[in-house]
PDB file of C-alpha atoms in Angstrom:
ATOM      1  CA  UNK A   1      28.405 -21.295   8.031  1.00  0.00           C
ATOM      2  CA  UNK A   2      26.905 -21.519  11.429  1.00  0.00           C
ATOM      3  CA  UNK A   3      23.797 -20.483  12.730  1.00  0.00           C
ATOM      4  CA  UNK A   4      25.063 -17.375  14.687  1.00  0.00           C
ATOM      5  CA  UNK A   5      27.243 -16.240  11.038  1.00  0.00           C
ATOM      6  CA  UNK A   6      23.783 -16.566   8.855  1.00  0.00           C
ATOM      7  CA  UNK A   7      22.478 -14.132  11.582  1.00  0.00           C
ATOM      8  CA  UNK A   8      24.974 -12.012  11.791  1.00  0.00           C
ATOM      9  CA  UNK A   9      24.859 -11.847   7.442  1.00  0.00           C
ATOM     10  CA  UNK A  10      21.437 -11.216   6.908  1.00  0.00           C
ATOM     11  CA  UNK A  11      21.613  -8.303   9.767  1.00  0.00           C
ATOM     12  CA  UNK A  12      24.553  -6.847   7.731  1.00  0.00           C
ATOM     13  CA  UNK A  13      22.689  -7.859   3.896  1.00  0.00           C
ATOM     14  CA  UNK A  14      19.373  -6.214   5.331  1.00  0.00           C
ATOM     15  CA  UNK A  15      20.948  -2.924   6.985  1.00  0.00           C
ATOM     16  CA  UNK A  16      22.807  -2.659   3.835  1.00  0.00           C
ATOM     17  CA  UNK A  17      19.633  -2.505   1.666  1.00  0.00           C
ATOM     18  CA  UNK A  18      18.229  -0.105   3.815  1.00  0.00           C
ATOM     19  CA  UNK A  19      21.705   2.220   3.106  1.00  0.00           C
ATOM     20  CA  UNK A  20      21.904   1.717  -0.327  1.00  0.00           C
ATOM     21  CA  UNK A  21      18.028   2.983  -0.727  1.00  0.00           C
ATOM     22  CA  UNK A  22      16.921  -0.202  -1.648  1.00  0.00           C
ATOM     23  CA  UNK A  23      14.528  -0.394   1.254  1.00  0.00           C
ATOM     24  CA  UNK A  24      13.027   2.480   3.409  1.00  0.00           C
ATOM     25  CA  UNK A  25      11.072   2.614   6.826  1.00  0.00           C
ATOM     26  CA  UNK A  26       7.787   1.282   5.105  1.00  0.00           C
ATOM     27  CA  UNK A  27       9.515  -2.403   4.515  1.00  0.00           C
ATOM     28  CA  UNK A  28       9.821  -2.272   8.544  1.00  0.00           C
ATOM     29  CA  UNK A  29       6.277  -1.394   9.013  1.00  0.00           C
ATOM     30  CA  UNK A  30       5.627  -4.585   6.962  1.00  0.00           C
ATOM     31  CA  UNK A  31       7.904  -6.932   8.896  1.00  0.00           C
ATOM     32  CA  UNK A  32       6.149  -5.202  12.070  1.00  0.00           C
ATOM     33  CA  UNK A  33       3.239  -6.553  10.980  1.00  0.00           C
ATOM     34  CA  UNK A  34       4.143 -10.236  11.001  1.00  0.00           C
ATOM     35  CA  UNK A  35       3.947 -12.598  14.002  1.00  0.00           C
ATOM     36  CA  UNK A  36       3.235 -15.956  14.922  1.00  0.00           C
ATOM     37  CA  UNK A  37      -0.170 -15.772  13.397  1.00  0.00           C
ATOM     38  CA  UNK A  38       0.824 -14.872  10.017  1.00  0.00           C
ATOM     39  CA  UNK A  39       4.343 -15.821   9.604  1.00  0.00           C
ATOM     40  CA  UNK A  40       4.480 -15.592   6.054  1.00  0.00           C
ATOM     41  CA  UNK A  41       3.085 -11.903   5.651  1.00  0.00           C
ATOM     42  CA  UNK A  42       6.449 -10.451   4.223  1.00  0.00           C
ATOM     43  CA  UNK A  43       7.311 -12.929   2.180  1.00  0.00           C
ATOM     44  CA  UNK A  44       3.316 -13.411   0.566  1.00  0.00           C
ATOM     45  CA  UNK A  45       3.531  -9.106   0.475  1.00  0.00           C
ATOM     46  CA  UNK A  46       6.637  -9.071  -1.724  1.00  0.00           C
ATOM     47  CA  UNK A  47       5.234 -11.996  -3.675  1.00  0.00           C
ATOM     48  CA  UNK A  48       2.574 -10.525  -4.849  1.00  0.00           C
ATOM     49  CA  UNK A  49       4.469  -7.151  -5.209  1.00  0.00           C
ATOM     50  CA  UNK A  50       6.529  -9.028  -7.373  1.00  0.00           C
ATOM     51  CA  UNK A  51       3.625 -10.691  -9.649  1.00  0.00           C
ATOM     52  CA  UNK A  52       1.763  -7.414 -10.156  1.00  0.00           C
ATOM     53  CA  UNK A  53       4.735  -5.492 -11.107  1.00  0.00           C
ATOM     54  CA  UNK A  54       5.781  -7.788 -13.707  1.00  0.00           C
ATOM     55  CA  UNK A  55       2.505  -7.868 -15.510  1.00  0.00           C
ATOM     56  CA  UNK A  56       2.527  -3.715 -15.322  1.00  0.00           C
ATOM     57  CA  UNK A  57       6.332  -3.523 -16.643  1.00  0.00           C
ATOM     58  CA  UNK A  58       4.554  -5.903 -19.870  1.00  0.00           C
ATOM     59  CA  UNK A  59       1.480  -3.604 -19.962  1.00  0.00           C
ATOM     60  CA  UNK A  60       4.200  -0.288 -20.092  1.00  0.00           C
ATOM     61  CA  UNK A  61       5.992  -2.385 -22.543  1.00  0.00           C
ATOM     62  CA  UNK A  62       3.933  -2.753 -24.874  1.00  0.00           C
ATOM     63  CA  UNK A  63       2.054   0.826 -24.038  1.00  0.00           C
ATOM     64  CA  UNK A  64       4.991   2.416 -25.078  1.00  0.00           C
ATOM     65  CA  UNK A  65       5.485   0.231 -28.151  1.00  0.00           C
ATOM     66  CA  UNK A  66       2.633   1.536 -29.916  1.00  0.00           C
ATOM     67  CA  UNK A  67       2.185   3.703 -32.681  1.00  0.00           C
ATOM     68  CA  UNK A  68       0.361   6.582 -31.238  1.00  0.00           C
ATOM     69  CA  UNK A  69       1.041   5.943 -27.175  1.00  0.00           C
ATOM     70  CA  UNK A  70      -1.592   6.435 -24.902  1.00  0.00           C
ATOM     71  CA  UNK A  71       0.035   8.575 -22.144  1.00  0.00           C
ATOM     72  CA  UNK A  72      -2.889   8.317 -20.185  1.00  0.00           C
ATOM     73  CA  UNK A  73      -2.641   4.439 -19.528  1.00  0.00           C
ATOM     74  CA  UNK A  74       1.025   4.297 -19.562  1.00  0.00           C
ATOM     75  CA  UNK A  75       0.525   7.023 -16.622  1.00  0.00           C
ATOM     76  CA  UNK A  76      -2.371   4.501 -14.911  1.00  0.00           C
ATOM     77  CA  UNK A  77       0.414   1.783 -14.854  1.00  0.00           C
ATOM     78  CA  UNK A  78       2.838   3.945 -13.612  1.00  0.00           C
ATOM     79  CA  UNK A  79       0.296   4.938 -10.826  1.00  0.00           C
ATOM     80  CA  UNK A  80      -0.015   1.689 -10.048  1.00  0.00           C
ATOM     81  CA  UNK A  81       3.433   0.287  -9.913  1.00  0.00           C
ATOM     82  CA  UNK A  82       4.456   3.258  -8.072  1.00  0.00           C
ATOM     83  CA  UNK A  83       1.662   2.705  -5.546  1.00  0.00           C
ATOM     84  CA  UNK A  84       2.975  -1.055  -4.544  1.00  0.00           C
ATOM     85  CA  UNK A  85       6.486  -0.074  -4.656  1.00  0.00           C
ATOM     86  CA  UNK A  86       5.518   3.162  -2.166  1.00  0.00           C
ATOM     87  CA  UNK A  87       3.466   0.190  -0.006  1.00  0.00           C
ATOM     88  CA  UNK A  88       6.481  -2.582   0.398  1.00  0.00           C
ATOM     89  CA  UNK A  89       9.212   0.271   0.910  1.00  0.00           C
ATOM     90  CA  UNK A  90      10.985  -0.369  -2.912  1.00  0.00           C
ATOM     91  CA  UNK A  91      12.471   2.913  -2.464  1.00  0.00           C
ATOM     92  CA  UNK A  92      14.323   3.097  -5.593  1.00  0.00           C
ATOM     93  CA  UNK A  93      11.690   1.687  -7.887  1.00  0.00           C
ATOM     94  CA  UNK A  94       9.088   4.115  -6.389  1.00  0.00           C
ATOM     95  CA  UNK A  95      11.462   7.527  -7.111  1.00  0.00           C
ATOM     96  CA  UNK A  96      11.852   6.328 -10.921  1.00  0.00           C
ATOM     97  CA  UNK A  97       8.205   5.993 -10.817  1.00  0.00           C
ATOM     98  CA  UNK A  98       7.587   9.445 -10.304  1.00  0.00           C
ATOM     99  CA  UNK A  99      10.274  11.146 -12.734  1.00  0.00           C
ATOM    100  CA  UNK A 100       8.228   8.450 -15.092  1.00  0.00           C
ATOM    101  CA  UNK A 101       4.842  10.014 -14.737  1.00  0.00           C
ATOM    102  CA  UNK A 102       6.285  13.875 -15.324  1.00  0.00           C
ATOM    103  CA  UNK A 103       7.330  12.271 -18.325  1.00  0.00           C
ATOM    104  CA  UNK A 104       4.192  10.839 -19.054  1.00  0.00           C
ATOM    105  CA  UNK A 105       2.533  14.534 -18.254  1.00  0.00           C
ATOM    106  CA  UNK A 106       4.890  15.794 -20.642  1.00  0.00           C
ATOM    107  CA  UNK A 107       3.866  13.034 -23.410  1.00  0.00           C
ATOM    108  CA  UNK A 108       7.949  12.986 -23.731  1.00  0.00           C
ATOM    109  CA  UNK A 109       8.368   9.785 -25.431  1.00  0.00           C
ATOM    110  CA  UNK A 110      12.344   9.425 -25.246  1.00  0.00           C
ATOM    111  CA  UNK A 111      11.943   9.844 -21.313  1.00  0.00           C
ATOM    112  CA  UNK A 112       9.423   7.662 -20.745  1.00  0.00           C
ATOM    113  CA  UNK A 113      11.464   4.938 -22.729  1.00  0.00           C
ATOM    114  CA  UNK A 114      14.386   5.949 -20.607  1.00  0.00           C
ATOM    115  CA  UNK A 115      12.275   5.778 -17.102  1.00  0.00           C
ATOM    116  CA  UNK A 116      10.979   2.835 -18.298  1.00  0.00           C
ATOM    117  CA  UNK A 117      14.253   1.182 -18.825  1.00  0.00           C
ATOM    118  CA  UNK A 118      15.594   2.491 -15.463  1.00  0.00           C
ATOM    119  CA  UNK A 119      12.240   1.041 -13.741  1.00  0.00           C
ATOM    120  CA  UNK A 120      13.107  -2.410 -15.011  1.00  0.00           C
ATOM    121  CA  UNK A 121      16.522  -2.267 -13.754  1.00  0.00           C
ATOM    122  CA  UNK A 122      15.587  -1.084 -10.279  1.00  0.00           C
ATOM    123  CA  UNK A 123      12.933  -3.730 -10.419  1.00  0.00           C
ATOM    124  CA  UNK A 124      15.686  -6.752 -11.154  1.00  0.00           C
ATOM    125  CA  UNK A 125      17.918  -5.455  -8.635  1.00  0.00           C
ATOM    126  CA  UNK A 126      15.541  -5.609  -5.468  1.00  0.00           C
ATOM    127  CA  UNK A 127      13.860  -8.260  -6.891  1.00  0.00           C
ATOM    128  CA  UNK A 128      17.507  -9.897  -6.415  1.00  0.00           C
ATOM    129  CA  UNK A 129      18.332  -8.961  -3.364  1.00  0.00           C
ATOM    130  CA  UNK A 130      14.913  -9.671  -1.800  1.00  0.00           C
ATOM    131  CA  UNK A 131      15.524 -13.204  -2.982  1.00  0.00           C
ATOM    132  CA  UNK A 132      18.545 -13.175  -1.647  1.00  0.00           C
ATOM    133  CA  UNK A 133      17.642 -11.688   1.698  1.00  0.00           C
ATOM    134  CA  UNK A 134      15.029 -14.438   1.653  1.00  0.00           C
ATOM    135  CA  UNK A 135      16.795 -17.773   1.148  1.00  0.00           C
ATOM    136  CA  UNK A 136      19.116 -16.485   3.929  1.00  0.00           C
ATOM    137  CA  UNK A 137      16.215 -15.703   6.376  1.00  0.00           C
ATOM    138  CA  UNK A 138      15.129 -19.392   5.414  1.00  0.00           C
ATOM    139  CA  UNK A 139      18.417 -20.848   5.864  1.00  0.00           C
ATOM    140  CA  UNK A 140      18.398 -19.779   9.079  1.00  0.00           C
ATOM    141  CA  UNK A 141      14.623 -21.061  10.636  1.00  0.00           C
ATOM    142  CA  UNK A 142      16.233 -24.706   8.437  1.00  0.00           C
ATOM    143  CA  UNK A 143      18.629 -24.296  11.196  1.00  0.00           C
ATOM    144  CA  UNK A 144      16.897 -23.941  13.829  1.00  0.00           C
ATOM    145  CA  UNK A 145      17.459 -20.515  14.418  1.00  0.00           C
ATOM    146  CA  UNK A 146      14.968 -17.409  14.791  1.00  0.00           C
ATOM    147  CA  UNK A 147      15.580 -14.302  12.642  1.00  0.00           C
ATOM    148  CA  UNK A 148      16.967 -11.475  14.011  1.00  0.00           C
ATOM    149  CA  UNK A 149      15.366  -8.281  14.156  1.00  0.00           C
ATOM    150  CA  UNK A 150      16.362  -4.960  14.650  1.00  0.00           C
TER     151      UNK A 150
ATOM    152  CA  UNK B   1     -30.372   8.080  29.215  1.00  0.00           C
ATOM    153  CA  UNK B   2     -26.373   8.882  29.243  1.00  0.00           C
ATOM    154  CA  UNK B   3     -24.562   6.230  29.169  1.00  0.00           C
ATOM    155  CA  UNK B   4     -20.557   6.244  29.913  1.00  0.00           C
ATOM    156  CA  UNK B   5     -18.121   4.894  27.428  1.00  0.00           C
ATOM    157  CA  UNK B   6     -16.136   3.565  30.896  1.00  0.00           C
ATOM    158  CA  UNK B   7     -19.011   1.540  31.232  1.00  0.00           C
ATOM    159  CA  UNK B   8     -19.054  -0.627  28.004  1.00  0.00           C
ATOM    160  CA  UNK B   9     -16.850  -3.572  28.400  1.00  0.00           C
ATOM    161  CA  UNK B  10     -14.871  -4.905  25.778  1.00  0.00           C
ATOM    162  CA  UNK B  11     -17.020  -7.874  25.800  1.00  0.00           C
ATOM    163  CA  UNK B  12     -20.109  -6.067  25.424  1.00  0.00           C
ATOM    164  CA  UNK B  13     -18.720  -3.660  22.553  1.00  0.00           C
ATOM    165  CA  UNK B  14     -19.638  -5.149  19.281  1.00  0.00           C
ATOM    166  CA  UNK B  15     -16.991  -5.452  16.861  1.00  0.00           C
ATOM    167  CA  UNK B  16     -15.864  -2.824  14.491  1.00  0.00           C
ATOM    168  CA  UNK B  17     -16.225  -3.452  11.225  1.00  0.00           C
ATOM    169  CA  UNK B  18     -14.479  -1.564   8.162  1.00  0.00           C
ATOM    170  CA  UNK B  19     -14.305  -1.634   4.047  1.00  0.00           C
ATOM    171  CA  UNK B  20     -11.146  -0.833   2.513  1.00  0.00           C
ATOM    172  CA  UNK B  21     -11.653   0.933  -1.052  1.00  0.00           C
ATOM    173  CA  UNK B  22      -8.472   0.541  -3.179  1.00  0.00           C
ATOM    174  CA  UNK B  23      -7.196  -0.707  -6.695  1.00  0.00           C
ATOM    175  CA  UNK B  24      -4.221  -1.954  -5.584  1.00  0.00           C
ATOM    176  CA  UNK B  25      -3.957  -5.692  -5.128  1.00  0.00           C
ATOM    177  CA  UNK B  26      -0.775  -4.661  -2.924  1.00  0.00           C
ATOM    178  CA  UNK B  27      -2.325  -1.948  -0.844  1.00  0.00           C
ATOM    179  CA  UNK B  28      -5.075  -3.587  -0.453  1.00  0.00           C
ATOM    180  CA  UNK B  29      -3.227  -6.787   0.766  1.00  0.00           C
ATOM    181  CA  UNK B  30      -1.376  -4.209   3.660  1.00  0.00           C
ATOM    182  CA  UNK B  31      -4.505  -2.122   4.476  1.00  0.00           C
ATOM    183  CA  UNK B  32      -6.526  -5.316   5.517  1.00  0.00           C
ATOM    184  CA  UNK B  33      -3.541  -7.127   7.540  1.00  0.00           C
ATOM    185  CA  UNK B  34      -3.120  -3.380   9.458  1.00  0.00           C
ATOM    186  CA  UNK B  35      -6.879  -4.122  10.254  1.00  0.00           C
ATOM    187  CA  UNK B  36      -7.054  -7.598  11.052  1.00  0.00           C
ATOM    188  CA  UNK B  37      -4.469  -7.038  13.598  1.00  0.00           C
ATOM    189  CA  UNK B  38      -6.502  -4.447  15.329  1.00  0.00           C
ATOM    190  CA  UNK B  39      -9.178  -7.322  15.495  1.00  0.00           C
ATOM    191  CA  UNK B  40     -11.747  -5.110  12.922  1.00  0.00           C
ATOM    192  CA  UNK B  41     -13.669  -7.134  10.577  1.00  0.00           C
ATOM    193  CA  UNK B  42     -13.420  -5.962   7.294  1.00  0.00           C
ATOM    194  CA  UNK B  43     -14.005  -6.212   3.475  1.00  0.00           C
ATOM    195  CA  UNK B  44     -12.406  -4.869   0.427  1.00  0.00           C
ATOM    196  CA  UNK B  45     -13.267  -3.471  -2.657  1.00  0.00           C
ATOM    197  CA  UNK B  46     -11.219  -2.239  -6.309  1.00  0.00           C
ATOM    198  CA  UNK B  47     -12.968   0.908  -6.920  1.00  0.00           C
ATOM    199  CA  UNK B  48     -15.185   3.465  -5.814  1.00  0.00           C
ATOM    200  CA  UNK B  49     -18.263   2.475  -7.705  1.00  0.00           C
ATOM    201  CA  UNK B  50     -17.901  -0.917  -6.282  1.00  0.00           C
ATOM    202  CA  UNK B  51     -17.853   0.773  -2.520  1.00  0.00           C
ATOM    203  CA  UNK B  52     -21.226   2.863  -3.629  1.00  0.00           C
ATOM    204  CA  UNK B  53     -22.710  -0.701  -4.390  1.00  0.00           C
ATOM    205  CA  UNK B  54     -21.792  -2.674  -1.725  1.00  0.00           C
ATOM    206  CA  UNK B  55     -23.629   0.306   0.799  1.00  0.00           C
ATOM    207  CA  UNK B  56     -26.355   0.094  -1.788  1.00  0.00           C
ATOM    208  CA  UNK B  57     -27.232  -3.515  -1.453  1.00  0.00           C
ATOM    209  CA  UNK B  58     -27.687  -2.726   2.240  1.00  0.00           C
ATOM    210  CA  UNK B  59     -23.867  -3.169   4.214  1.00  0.00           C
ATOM    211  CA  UNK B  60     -22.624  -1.090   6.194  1.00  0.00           C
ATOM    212  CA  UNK B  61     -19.244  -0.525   8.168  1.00  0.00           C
ATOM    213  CA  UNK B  62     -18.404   1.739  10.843  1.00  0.00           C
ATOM    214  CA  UNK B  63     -14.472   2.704   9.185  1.00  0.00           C
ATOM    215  CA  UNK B  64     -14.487   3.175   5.037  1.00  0.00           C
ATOM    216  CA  UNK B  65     -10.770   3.988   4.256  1.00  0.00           C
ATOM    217  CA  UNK B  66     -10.926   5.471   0.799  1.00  0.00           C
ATOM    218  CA  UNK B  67      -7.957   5.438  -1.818  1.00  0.00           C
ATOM    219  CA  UNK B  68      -8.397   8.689  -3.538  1.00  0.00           C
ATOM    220  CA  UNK B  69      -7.065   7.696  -7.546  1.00  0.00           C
ATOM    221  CA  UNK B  70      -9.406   4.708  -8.485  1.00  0.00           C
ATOM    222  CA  UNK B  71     -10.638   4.076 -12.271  1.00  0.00           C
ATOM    223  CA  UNK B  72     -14.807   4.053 -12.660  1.00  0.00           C
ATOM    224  CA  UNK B  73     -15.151   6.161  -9.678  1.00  0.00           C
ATOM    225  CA  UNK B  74     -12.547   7.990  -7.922  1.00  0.00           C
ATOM    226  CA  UNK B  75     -12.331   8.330  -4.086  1.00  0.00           C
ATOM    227  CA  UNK B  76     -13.843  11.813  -4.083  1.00  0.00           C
ATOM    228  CA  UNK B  77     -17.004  10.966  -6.225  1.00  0.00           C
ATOM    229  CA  UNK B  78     -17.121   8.073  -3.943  1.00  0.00           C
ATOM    230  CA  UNK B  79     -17.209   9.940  -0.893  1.00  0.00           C
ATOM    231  CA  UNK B  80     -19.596  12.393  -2.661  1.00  0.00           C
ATOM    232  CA  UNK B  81     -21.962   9.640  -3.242  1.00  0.00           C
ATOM    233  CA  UNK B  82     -21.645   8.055   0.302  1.00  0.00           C
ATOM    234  CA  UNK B  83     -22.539  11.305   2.299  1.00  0.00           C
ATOM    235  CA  UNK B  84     -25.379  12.154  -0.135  1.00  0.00           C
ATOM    236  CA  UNK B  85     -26.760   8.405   0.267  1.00  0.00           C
ATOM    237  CA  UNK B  86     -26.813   9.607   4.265  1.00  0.00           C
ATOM    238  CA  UNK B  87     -23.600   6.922   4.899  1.00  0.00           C
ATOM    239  CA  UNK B  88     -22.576   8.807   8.210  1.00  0.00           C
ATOM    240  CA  UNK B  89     -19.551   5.856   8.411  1.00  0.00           C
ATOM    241  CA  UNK B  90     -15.982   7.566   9.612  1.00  0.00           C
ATOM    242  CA  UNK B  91     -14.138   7.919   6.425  1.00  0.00           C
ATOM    243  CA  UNK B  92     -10.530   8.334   6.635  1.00  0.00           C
ATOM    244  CA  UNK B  93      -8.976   9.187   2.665  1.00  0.00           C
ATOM    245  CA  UNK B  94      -5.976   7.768   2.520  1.00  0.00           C
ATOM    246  CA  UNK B  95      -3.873   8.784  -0.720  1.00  0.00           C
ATOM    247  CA  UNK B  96      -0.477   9.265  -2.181  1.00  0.00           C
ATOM    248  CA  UNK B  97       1.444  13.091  -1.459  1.00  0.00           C
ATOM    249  CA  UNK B  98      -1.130  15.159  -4.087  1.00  0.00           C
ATOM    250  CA  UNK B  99      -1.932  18.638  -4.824  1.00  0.00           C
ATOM    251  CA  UNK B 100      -3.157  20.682  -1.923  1.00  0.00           C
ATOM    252  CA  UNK B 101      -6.263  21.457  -4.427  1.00  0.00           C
ATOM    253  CA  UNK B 102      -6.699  17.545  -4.571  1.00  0.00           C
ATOM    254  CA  UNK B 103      -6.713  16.641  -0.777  1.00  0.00           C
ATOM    255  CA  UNK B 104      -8.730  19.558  -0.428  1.00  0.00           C
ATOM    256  CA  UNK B 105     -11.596  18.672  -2.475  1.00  0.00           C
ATOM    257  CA  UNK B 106     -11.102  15.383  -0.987  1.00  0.00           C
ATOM    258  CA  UNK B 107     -11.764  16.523   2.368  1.00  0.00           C
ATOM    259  CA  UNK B 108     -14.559  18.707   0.995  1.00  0.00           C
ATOM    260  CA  UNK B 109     -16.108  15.528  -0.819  1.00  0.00           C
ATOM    261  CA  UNK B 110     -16.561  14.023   2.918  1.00  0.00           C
ATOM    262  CA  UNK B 111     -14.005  13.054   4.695  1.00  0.00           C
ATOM    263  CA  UNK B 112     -13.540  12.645   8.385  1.00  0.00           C
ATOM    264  CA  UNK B 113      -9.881  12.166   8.582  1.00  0.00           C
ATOM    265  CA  UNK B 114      -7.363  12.329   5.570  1.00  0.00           C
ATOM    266  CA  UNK B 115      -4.179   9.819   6.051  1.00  0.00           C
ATOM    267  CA  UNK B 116      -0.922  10.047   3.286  1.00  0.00           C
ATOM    268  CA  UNK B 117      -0.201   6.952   2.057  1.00  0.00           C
ATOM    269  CA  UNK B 118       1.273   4.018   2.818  1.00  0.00           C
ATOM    270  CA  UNK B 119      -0.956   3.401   5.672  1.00  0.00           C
ATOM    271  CA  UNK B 120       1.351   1.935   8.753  1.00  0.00           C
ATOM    272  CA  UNK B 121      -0.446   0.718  12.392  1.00  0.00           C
ATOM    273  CA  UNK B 122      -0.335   4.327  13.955  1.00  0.00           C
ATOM    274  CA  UNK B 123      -1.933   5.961  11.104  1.00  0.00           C
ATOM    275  CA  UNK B 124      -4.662   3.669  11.366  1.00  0.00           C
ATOM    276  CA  UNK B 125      -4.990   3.672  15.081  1.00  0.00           C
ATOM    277  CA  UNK B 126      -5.122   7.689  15.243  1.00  0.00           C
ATOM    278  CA  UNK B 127      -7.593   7.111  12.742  1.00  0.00           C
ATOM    279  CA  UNK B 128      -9.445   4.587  14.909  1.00  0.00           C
ATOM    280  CA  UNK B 129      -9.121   7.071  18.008  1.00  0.00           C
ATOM    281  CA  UNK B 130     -10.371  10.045  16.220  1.00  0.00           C
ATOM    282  CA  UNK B 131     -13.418   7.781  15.207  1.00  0.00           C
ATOM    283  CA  UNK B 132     -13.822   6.459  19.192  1.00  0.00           C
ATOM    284  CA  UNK B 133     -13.507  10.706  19.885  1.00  0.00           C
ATOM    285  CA  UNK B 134     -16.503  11.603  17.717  1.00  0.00           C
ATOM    286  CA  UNK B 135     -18.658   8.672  19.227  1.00  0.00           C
TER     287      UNK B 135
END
């Protein structure tokens, strides 16, 4: 694939993310902030996105494994993973988050399990197609090209 | 003696310094790029007992943005604590949508300026103008 398909592919993969909810205006406000200075910004952003949501989807795990659950620190997760998803534009992550802590309010067990479930999905997907998004962007600079924006 | 704004240079201006109160690693991350962009010098800290201490051993910083759901010490106790240490710092609480009760007390905790989170640069630089307006 040339240099001026990969373009026109990760303009297409990207807007489509934004369609399907995937990604909202906040993800834009993070590219916005990366230039020649710190070219890596995104990428270290999601990164770290990733990492911290991981280790919260064990902690709600194994919150919600217990014997007598302790809605108020499956609700601190929660908080917390809904916070970074709000921050990096993980639209759909960040809506299951809230259903998640009504549930948690309610100390309804069979939704949180369900939210929790959903969460992880959500996660996987634009986990995914982040990856994705970013071997293509890398693909391109490998060729010599810039990446497009907007 | 008055002395014009017009007539401090940007050379002569010192720097602007800020401390950006938040438990997320994420937000936290975002909030200090947004800043270092704008050239402000600035330092972070998890929670809001941690932004008590740091005034208490003797810092100070012209912008505090304050997350307002933080474990130890919420943003509101925080901001409590700052304004009765006589911390006169622009403090711009910046939080996800809550209840109108809970921004409220918020602002009555303190607060100069109250932002809805996630931050993004023109949130931050209304913030910064509204702090330049009250110089």
């Amino acid at each position: 694939m040339d240099l001026v398909q990969l373009q026109r592919q990760l303009v297409e993969y990207r807007t489509s993310l934004y369609h399907e909810g995937f990604l909202d205006e906040q993800f834009t406000q993070l590219q916005e902030l990366q230039d020649e200075n710190n070219p890596d910004f995104v990428v270290e952003v999601v990164s770290l996105f990733f990492e911290d949501s991981e280790r919260l989807l064990n902690e709600l795990t194994k919150a919600l494994e217990q014997q007598n659950i302790d809605f108020k620190k499956v609700d601190a997760h929660v908080h917390q993973l809904k916070g970074s998803s709000s921050s990096i534009g993980a639209q759909r992550v960040q809506r299951i988050c809230i259903a998640f802590r009504n549930y948690c309010e309610e100390q309804n067990v069979q939704g949180c399990l369900k939210c929790l479930q959903q969460v992880k999905n959500e996660y996987s997907l634009v986990k995914t197609k982040l990856e994705f998004m970013f071997q293509l962007e890398q693909q391109i600079l490998t060729a010599g090209g810039s990446i497009p924006m907007q | 003696m008055a002395q014009s704004r017009h007539a401090v240079t940007k050379e002569q201006s010192p720097k602007i310094t800020a401390l950006v109160v938040d438990d997320n690693m994420v937000n936290r991350t975002i909030h200090q790029r947004l800043l270092d962009n704008l050239g402000i010098e600035n330092e972070v800290v998890c929670n809001g007992k941690e932004a008590v201490d740091v005034h208490c051993s003797g810092k100070n910083f012209d912008l505090i943005l304050m997350d307002m759901d933080m474990p130890i010490m919420n943003g509101i106790e925080a901001t409590r604590r700052l304004r009765e240490m006589g911390i006169r710092s622009m403090i711009a609480g910046v939080s996800t949508r809550a209840m109108e009760q809970e921004i409220q007390a918020f602002k009555e905790a303190g607060l100069d300026d109250y932002q809805e989170k996630p931050l993004t640069m023109s949130k931050l630089t209304s913030i910064i103008r509204k702090m330049n307006h009250n110089d």
